PDB file of N, CA and C in Angstrom:
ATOM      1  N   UNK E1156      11.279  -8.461 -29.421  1.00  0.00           N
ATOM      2  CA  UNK E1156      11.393  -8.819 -28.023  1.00  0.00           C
ATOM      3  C   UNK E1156      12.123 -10.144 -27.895  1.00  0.00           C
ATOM      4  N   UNK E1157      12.680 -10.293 -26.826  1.00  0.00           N
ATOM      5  CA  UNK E1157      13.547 -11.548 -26.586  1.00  0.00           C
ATOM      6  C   UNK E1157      12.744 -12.720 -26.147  1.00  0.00           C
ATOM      7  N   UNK E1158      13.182 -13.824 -26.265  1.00  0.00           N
ATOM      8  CA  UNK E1158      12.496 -15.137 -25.773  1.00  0.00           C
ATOM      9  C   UNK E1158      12.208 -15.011 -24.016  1.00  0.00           C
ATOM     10  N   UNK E1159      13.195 -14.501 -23.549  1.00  0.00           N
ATOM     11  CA  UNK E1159      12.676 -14.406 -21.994  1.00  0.00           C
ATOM     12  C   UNK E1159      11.485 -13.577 -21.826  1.00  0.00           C
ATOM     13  N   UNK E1160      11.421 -12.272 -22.445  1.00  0.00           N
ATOM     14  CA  UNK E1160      10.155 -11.434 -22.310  1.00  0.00           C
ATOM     15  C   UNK E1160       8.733 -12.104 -22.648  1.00  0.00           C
ATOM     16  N   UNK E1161       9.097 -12.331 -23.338  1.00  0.00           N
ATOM     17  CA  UNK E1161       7.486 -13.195 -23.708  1.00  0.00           C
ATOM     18  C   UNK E1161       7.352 -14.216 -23.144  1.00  0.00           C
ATOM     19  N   UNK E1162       8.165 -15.401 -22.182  1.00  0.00           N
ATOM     20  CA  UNK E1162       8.036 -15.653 -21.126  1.00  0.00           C
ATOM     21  C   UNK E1162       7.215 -15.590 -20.022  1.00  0.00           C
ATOM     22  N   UNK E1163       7.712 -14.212 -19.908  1.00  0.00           N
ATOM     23  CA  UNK E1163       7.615 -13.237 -18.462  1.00  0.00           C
ATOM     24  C   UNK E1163       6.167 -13.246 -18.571  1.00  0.00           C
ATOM     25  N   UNK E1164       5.678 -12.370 -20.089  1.00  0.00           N
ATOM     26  CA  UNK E1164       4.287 -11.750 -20.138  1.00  0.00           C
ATOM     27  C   UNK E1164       3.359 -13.312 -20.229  1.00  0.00           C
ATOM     28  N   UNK E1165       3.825 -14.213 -20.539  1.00  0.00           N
ATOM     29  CA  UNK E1165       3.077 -15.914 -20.775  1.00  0.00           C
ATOM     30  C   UNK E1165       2.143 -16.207 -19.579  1.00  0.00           C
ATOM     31  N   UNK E1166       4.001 -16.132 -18.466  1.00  0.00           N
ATOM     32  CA  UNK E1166       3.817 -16.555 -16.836  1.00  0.00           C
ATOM     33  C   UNK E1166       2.538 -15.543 -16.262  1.00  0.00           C
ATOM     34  N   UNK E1167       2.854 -14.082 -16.293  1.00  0.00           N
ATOM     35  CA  UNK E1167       1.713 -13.222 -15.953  1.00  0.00           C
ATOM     36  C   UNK E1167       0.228 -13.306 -16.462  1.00  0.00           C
ATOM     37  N   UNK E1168       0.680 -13.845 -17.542  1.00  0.00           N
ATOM     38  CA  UNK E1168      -1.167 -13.621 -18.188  1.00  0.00           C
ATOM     39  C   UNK E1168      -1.950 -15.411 -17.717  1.00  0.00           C
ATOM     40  N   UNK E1169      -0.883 -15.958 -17.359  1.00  0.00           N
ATOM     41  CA  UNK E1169      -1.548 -17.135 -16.784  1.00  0.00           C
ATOM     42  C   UNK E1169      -1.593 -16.896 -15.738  1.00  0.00           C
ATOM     43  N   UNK E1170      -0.616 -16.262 -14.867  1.00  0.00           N
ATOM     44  CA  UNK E1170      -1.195 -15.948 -13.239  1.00  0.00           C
ATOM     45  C   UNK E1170      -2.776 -14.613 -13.359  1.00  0.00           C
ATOM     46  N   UNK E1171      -2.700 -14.023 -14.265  1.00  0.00           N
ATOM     47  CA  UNK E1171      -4.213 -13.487 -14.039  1.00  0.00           C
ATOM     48  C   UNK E1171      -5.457 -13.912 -14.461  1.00  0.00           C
ATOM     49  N   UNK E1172      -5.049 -14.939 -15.502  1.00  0.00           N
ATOM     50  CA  UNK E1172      -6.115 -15.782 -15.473  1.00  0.00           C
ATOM     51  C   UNK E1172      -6.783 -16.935 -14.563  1.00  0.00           C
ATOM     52  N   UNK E1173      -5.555 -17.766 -13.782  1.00  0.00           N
ATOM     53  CA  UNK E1173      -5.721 -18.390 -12.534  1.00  0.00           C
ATOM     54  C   UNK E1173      -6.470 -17.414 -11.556  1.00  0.00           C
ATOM     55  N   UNK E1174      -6.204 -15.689 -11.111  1.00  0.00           N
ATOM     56  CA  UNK E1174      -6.956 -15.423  -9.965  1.00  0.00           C
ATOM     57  C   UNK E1174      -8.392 -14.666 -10.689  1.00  0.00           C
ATOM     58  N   UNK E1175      -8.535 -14.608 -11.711  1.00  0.00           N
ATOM     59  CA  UNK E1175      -9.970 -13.961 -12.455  1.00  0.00           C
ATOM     60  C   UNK E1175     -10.774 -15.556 -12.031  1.00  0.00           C
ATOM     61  N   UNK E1176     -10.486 -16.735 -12.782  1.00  0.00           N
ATOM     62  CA  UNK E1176     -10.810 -17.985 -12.283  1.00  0.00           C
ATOM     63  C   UNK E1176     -11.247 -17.981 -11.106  1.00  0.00           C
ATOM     64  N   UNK E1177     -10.117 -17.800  -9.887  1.00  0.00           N
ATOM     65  CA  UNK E1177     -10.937 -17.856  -8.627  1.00  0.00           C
ATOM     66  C   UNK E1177     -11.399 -17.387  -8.147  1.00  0.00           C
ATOM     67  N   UNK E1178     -11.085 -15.749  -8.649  1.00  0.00           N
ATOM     68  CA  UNK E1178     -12.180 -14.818  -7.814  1.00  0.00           C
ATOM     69  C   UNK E1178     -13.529 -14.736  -7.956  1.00  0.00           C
ATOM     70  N   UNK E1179     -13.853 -15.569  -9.849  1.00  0.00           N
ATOM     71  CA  UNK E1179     -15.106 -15.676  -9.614  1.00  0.00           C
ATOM     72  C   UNK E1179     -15.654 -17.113  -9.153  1.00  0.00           C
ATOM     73  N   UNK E1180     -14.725 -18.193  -9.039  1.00  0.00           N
ATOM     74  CA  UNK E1180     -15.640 -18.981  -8.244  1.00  0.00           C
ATOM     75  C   UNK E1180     -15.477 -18.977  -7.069  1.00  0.00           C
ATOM     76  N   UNK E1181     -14.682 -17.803  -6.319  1.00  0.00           N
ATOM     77  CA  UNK E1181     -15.150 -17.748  -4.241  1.00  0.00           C
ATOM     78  C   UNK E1181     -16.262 -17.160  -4.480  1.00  0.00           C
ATOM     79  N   UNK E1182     -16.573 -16.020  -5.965  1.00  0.00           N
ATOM     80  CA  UNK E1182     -17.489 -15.225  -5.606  1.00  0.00           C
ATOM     81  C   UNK E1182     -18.966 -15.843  -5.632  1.00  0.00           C
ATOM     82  N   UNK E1183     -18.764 -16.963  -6.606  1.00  0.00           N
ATOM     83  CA  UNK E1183     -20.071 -17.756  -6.775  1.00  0.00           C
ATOM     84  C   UNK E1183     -20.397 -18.761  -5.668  1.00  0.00           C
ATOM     85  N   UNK E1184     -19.547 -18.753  -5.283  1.00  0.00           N
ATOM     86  CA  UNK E1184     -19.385 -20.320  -4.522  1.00  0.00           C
ATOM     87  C   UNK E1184     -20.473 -20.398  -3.080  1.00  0.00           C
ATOM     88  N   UNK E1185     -20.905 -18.899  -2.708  1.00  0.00           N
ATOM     89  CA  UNK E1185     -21.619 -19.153  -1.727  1.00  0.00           C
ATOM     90  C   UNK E1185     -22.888 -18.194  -1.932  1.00  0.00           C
ATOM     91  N   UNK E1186     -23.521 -18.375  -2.654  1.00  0.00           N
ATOM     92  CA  UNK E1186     -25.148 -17.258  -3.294  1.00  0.00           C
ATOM     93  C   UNK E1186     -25.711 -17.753  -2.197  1.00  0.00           C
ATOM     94  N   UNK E1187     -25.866 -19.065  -1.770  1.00  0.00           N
ATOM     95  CA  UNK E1187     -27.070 -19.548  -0.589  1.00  0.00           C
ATOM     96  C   UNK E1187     -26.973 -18.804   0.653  1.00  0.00           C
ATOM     97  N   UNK E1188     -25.626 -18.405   1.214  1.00  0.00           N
ATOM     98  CA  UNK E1188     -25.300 -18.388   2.319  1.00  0.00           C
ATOM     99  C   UNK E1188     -25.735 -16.377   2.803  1.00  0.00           C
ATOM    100  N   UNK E1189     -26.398 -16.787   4.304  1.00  0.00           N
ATOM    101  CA  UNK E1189     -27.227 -15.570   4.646  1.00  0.00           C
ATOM    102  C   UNK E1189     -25.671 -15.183   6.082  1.00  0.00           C
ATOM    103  N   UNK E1190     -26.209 -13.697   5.511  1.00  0.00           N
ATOM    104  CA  UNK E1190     -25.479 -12.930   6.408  1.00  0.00           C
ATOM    105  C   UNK E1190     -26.319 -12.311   7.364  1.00  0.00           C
ATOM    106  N   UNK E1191     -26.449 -12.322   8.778  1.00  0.00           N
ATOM    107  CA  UNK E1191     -27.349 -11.973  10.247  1.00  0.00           C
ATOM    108  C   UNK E1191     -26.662 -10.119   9.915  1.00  0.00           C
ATOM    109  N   UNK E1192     -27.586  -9.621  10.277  1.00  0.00           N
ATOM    110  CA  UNK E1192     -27.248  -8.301  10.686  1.00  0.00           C
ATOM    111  C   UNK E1192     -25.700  -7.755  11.409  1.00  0.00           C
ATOM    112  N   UNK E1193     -25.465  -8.606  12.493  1.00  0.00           N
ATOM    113  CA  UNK E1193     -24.433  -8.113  13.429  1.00  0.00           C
ATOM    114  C   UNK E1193     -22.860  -8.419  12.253  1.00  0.00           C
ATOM    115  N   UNK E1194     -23.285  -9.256  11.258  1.00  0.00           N
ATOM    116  CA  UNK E1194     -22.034  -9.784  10.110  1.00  0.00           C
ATOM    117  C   UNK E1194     -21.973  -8.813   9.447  1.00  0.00           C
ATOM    118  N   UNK E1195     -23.529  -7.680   9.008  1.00  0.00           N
ATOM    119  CA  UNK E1195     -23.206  -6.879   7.968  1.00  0.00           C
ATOM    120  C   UNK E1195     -22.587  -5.592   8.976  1.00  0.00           C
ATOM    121  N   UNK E1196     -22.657  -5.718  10.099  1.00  0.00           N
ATOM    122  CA  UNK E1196     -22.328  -4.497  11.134  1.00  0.00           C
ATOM    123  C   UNK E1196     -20.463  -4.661  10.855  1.00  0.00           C
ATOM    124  N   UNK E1197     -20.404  -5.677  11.794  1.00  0.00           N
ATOM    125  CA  UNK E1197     -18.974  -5.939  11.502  1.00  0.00           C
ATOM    126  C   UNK E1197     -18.298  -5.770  10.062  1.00  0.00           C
ATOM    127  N   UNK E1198     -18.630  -5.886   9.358  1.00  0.00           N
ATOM    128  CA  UNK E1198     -18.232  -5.879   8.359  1.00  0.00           C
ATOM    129  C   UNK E1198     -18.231  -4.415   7.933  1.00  0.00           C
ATOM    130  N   UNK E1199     -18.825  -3.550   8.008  1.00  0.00           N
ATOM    131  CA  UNK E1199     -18.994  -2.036   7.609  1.00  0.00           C
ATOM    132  C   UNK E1199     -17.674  -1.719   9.023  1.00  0.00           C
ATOM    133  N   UNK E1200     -18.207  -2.305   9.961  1.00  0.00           N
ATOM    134  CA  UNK E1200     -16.622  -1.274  11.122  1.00  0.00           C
ATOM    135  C   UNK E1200     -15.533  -1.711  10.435  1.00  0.00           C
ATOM    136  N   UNK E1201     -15.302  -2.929   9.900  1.00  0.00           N
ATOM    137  CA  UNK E1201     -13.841  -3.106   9.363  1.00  0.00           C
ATOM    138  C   UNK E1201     -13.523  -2.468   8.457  1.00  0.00           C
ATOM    139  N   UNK E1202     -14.697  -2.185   7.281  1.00  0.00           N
ATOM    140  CA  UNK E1202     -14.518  -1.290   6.089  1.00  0.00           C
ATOM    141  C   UNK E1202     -13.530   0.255   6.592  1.00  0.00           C
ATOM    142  N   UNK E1203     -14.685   0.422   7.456  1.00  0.00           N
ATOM    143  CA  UNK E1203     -14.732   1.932   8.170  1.00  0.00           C
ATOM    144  C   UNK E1203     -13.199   2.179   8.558  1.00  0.00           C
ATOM    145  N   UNK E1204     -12.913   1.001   9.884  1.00  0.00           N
ATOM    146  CA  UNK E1204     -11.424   1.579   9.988  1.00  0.00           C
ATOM    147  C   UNK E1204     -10.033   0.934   9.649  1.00  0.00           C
ATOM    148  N   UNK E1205     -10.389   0.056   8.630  1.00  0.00           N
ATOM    149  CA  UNK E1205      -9.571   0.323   7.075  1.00  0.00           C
ATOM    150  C   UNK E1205      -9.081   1.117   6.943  1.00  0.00           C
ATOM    151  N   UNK E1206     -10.040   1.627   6.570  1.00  0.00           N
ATOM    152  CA  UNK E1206      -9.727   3.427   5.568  1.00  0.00           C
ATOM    153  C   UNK E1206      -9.168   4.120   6.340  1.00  0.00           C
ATOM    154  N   UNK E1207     -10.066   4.435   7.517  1.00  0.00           N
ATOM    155  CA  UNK E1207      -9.094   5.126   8.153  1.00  0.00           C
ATOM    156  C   UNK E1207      -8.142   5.419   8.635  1.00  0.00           C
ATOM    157  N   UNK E1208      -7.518   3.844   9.171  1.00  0.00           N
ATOM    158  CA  UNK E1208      -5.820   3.789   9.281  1.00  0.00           C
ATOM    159  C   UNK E1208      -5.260   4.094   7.844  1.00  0.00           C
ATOM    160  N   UNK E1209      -6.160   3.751   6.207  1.00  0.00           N
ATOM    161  CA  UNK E1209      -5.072   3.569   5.570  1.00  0.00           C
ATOM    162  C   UNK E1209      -4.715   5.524   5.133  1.00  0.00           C
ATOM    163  N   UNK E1210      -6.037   5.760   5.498  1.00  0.00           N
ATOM    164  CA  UNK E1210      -6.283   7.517   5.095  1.00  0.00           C
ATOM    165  C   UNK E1210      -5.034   8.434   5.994  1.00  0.00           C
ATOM    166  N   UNK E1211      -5.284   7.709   7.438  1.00  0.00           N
ATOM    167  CA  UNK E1211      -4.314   8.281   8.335  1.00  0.00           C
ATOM    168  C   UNK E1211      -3.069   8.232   7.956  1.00  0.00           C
ATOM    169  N   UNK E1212      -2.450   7.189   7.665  1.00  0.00           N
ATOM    170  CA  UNK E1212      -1.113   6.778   7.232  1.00  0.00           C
ATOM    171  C   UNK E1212      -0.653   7.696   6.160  1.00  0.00           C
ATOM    172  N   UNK E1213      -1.350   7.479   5.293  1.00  0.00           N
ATOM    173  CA  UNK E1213      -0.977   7.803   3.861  1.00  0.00           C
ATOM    174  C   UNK E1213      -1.054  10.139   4.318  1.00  0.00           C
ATOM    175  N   UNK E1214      -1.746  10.157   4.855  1.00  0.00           N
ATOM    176  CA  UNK E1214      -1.839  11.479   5.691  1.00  0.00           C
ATOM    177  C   UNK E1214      -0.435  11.829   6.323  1.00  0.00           C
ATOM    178  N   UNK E1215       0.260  10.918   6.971  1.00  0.00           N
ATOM    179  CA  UNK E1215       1.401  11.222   7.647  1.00  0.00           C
ATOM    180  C   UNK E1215       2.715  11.137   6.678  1.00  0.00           C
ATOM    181  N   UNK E1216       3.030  10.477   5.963  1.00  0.00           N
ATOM    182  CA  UNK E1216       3.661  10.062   5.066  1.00  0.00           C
ATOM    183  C   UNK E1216       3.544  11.323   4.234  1.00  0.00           C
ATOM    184  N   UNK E1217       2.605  12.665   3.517  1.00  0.00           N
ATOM    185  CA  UNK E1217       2.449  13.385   3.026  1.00  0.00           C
ATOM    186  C   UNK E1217       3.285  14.754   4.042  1.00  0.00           C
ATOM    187  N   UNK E1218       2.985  14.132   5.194  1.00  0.00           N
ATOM    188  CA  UNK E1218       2.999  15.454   6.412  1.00  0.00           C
ATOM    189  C   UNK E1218       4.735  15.614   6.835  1.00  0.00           C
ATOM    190  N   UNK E1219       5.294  14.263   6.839  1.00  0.00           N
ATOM    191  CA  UNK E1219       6.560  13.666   6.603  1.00  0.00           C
ATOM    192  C   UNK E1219       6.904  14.012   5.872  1.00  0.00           C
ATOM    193  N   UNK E1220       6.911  14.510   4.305  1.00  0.00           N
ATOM    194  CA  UNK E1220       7.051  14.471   3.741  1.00  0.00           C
ATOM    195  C   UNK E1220       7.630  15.781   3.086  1.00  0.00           C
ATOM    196  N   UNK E1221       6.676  16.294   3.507  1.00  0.00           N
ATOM    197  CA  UNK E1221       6.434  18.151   3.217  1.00  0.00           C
ATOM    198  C   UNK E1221       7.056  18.551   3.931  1.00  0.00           C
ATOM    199  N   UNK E1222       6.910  18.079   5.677  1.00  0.00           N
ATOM    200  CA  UNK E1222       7.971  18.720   6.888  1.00  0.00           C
ATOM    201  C   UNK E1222       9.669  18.761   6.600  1.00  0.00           C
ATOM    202  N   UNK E1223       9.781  17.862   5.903  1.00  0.00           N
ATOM    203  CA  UNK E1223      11.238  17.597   5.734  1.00  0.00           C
ATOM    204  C   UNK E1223      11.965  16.502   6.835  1.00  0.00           C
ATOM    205  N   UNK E1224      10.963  15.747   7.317  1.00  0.00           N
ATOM    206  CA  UNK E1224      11.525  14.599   8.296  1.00  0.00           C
ATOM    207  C   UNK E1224      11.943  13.541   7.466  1.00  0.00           C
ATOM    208  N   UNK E1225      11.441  13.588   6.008  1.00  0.00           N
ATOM    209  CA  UNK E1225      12.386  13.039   5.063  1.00  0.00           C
ATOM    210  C   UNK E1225      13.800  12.806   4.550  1.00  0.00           C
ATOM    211  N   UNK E1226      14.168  13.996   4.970  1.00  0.00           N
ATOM    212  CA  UNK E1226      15.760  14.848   4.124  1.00  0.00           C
ATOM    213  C   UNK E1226      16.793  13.769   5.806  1.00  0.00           C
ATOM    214  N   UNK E1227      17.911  13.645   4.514  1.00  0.00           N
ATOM    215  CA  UNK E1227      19.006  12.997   5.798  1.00  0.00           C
ATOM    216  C   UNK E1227      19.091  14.039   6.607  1.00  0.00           C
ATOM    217  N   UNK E1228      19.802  13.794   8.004  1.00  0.00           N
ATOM    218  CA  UNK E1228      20.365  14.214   8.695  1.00  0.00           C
ATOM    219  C   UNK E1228      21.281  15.393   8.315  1.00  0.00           C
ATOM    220  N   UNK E1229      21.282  16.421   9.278  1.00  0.00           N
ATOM    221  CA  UNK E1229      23.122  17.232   8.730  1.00  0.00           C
ATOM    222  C   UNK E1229      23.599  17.844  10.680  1.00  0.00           C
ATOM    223  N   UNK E1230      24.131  18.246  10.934  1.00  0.00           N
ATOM    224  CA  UNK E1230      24.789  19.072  11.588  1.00  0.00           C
ATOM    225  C   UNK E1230      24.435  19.905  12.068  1.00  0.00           C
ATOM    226  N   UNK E1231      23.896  20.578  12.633  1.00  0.00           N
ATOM    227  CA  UNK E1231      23.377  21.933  13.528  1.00  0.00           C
ATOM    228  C   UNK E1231      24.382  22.591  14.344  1.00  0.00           C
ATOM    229  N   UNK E1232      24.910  23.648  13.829  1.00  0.00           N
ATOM    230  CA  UNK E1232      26.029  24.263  15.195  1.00  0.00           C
ATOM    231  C   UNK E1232      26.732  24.801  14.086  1.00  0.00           C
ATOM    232  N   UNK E1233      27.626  25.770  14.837  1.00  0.00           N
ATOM    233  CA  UNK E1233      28.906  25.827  14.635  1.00  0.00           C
ATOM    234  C   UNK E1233      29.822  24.933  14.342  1.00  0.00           C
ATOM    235  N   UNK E1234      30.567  24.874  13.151  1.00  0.00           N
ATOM    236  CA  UNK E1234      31.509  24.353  12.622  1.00  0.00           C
ATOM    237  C   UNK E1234      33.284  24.776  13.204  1.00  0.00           C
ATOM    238  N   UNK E1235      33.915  23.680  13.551  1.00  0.00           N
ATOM    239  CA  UNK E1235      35.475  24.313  13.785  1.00  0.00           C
ATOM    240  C   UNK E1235      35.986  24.474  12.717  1.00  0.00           C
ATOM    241  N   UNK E1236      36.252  25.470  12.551  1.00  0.00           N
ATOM    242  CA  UNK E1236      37.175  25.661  10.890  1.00  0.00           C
ATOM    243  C   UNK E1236      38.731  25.371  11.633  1.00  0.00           C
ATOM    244  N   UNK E1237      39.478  24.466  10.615  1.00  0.00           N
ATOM    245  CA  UNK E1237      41.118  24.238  11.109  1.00  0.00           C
ATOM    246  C   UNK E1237      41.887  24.720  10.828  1.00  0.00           C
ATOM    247  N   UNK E1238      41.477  25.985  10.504  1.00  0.00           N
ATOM    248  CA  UNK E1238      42.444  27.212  10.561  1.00  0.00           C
ATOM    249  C   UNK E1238      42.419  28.051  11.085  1.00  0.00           C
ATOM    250  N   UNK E1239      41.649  28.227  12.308  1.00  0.00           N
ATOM    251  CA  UNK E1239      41.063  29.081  13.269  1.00  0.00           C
ATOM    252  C   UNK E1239      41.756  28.431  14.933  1.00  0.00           C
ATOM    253  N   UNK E1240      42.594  27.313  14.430  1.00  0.00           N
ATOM    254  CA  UNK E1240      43.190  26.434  15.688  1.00  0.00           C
ATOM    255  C   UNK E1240      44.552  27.030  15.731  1.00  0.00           C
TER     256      UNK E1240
END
């Protein structure tokens, strides 16, 4: 492998060690702190329609997909052939 590649993989394995680092100290960082009912409510509707926009989307994009609203454009009609002029 070349000197830039191992680089590359250096830079990455230090950027995932920086967010493993922080993800576990946001995750520690607040054990004391109480969540009221209406926080765990909210928090489940956001879960809820999350998903569901992301379910919906990813639903249309399949439906798009299959329909052929994908494929370029072409022409519909009759063609002038220029030898028919």
């Amino acid at each position: 492998m070349k000197m830039g590649s191992w680089v590359i993989i250096a830079v990455l394995l230090a950027i995932l060690v920086a967010t493993i680092s922080l993800g576990y100290e946001g995750w520690t960082m607040g054990q004391d702190a109480q969540m009221s009912t209406q926080g765990y409510i909210a928090m489940a509707l956001g879960i809820f329609f999350s998903l569901v926009i992301g379910i919906g989307l990813m639903a249309l994009v399949f439906y798009s997909s299959r329909a052929g609203y994908d494929q370029p454009p072409r022409l519909i009609g009759k063609r002038r052939n220029s030898s028919e002029e």
